[in-house]
Short mmCIF file of C-alpha atoms in Angstrom, two decimals:
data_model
loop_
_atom_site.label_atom_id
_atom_site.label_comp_id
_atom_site.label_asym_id
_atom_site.label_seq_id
_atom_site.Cartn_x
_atom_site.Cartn_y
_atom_site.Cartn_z
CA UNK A 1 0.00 0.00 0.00
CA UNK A 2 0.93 3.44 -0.69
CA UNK A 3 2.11 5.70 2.09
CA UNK A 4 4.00 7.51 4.23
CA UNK A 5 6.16 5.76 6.95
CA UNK A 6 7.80 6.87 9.72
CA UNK A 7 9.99 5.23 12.32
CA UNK A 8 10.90 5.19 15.41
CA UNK A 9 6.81 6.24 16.79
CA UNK A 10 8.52 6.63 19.93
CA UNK A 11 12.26 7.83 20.62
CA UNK A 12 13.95 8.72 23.61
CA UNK A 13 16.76 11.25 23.69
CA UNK A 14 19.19 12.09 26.02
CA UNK A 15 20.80 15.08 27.28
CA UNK A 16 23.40 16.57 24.32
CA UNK A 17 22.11 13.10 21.92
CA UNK A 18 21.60 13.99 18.40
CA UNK A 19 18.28 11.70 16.94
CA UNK A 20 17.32 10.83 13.62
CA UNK A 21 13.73 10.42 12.97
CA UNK A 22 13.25 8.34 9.43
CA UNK A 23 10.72 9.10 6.83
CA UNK A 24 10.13 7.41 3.66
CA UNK A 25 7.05 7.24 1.17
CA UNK A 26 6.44 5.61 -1.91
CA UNK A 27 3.95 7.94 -3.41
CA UNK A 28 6.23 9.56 -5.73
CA UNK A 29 5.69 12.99 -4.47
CA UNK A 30 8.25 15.82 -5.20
CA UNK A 31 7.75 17.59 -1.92
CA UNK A 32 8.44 16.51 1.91
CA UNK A 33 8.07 18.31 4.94
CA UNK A 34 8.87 17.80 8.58
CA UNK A 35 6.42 19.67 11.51
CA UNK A 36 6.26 19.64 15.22
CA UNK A 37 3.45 19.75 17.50
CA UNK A 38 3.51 20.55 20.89
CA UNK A 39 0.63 19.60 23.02
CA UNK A 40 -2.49 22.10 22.27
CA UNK A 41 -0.63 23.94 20.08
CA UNK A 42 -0.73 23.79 15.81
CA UNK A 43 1.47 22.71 13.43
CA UNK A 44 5.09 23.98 12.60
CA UNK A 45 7.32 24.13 9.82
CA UNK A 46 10.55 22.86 10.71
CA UNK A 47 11.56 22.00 6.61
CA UNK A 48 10.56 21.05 3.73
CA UNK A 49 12.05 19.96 0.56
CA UNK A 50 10.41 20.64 -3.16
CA UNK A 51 12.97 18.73 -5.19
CA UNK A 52 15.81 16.06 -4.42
CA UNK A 53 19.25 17.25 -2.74
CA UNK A 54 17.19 20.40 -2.07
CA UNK A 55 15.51 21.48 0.84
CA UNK A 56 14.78 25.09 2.73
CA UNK A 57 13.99 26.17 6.26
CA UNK A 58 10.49 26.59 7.38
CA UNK A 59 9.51 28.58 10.66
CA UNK A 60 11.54 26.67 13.46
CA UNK A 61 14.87 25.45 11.73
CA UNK A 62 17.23 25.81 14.58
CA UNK A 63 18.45 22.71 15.76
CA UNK A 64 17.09 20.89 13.49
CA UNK A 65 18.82 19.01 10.31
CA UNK A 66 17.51 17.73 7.55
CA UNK A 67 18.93 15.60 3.87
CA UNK A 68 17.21 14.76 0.80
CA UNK A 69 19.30 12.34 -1.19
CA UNK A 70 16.31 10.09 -2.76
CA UNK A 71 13.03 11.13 -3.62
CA UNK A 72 11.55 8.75 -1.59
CA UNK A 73 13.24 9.73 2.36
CA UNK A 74 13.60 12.76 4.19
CA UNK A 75 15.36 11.78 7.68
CA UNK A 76 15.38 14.47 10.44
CA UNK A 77 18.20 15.00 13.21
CA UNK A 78 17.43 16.24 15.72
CA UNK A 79 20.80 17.95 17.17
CA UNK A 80 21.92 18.67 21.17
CA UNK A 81 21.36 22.15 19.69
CA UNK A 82 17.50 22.42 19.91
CA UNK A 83 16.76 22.83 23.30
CA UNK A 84 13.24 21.49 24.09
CA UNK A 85 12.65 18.73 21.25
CA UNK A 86 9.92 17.05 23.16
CA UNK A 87 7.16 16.69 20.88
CA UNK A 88 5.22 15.15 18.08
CA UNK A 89 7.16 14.78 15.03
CA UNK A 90 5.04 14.74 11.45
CA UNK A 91 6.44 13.98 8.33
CA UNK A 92 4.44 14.86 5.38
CA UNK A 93 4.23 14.54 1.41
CA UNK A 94 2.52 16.27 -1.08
CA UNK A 95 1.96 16.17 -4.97
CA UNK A 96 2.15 19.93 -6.28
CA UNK A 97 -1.25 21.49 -7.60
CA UNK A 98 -2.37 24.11 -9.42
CA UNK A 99 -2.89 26.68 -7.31
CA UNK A 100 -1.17 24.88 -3.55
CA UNK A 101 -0.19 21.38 -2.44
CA UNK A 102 -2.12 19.10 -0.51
CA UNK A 103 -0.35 17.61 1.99
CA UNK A 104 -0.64 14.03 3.12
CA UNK A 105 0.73 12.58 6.84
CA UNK A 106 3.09 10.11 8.07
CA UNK A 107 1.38 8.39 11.48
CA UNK A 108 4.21 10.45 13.60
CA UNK A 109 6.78 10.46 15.90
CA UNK A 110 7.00 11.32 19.80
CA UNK A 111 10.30 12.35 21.16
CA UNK A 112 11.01 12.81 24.40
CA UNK A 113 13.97 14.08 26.73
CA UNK A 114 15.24 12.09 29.77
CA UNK B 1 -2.95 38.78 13.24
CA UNK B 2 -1.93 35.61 13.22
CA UNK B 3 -2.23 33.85 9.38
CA UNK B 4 -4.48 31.68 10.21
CA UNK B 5 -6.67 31.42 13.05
CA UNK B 6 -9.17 29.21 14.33
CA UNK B 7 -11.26 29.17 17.77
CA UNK B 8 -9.83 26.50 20.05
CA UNK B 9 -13.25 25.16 21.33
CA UNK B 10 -13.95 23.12 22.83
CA UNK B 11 -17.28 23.27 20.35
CA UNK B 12 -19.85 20.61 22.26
CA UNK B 13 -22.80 19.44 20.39
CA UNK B 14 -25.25 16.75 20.71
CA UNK B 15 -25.31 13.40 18.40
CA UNK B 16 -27.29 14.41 15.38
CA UNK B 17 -26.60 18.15 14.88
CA UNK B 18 -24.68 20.39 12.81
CA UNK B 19 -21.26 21.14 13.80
CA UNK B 20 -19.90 24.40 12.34
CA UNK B 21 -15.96 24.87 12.12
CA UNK B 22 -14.42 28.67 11.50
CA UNK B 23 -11.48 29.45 10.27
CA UNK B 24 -9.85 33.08 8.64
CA UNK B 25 -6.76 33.94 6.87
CA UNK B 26 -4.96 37.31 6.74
CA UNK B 27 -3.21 36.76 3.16
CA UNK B 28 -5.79 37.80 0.67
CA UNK B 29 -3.47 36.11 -2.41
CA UNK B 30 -4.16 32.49 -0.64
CA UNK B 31 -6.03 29.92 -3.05
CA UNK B 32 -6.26 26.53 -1.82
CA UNK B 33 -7.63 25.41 1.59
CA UNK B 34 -7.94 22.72 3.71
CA UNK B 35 -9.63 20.78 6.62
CA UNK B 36 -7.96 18.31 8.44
CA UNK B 37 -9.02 15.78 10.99
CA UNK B 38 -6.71 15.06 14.15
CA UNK B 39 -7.81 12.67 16.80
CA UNK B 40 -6.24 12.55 20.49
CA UNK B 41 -2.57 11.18 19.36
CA UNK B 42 -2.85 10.51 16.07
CA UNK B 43 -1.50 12.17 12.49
CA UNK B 44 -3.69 14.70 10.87
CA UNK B 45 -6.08 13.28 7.88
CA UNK B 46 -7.51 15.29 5.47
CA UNK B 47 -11.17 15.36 5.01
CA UNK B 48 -11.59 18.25 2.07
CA UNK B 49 -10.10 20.54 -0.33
CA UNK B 50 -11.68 23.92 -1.50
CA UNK B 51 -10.09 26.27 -3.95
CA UNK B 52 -13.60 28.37 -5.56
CA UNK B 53 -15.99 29.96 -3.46
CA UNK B 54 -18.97 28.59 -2.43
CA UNK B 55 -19.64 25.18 -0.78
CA UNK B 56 -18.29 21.49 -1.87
CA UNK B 57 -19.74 18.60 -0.01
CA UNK B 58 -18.42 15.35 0.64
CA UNK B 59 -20.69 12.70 2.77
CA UNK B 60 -21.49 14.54 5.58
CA UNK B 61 -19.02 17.55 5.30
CA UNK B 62 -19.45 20.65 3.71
CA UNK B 63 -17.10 23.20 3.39
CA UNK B 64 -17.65 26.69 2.66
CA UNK B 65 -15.55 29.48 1.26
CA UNK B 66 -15.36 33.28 0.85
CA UNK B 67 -12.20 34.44 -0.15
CA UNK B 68 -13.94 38.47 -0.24
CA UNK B 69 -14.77 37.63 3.74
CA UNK B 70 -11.20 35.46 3.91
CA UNK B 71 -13.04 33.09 5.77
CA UNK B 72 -13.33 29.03 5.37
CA UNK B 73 -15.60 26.62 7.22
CA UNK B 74 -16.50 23.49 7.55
CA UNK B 75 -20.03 21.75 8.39
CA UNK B 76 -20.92 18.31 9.92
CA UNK B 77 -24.28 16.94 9.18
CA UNK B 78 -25.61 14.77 11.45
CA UNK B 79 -22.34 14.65 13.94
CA UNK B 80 -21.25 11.51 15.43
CA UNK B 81 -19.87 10.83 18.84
CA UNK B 82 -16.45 9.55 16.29
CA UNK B 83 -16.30 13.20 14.74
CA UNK B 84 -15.09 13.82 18.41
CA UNK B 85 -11.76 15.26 17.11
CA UNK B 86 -9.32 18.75 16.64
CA UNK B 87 -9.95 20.40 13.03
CA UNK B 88 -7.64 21.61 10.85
CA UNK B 89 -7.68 24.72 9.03
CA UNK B 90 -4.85 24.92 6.59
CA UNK B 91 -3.95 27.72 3.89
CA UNK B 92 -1.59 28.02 1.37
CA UNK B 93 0.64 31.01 1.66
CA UNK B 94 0.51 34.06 -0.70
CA UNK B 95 2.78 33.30 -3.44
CA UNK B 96 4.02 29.74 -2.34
CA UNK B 97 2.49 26.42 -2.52
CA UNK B 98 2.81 25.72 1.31
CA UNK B 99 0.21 25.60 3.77
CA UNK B 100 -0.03 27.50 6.85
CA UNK B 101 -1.82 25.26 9.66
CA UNK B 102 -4.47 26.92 12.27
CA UNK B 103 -3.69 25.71 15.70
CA UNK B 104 -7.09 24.17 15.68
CA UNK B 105 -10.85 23.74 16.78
CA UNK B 106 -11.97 20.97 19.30
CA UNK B 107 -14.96 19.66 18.92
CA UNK B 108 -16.89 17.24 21.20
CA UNK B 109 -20.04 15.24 19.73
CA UNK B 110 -21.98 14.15 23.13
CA UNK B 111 -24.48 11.26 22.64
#
């Protein structure tokens, strides 16, 4: 089945750890994002990335990292740099349309510090 | 003004009624827009797309759109205690194909 899939659901970082959250999806879309929610709160832009071995920051880059080597995967790191990571992780896809793209979810990720 | 807002609810209605969803956008250029679904935990999953104004309908969901008001909603017929959820409003931004998310509406369906 077609879809988005992302790994680890639940990840536990340490003090000064750098994580990778994995996304892949075989729906041959261009574009792939990466957004955080924090409990009550809406979605944020952390990247996204229109094209292969290109990608741009959204609204809450810092200490965040991102690659785009294959069309299909668009991993996240998660550095020592970004001080409160705790949250819930979405990785997204989207075919481009006319006039915006509609954007499609991976099942998510919850990080949390210890 | 925030780009897109939304009241957080909670919205409460009984089984059987119409649920009504707000949402408004600053950026008068925006053209596509979008409801989502998000239940406790889970991944957002979209439920409509509306680009012209007017209404589109889908099942039990309507959504509505007035770009001269900058305002989209969304309608539940007949609401279920499983449309129990957070909604979604989500807006392209002027001159790029990404959307801009609303933090949300919650709505409760009570039997």
């Amino acid at each position: 089945d077609g879809g988005i899939t992302q790994s680890p659901k639940y990840l536990f970082r340490k003090e000064g750890q750098n994580v990778t959250l994995s996304c892949e999806q075989n729906l041959n879309h261009d574009a792939m994002y990466w957004y955080r929610q924090d409990p009550g709160q809406g979605l944020r832009l952390i990247y996204y990335s229109q094209i292969v071995n290109d990608f741009q920051k959204g609204d809450i880059a810092e200490g965040y990292s991102v690659s785009r080597e294959k069309k299909e995967s668009f991993p996240l790191t998660v550095t020592s740099a970004q001080k409160n990571p705790t949250a819930f992780y979405l990785c997204a896809s989207s075919i481009r349309g006319a006039t915006g793209n509609t954007i499609y979810f991976g099942e998510g990720s919850w990080l949390t510090v210890v | 003004q925030k780009e897109v807002e939304q009241n957080s609810g909670p919205l409460s209605v009984p089984e059987g009624a119409i649920a009504s969803l707000n949402c408004t956008y600053s950026d008068r250029v925006s053209q596509s827009f979008f409801w989502y679904r998000q239940y406790s935990g889970k991944s957002p999953e979209l439920i409509m797309s509306i680009y012209s104004n007017g209404d589109k309908e889908d099942g039990r969901f309507t959504a509505q759109l007035n770009k001269a008001s900058q305002y989209v909603s969304l309608l539940i017929r007949d609401s279920q205690p499983s449309d129990s959820a957070t909604y979604l409003c989500a807006v392209n931004r002027g001159g790029s194909y990404i959307p801009t998310f609303g933090r949300g509406t919650s709505l409760i369906v009570h039997p």
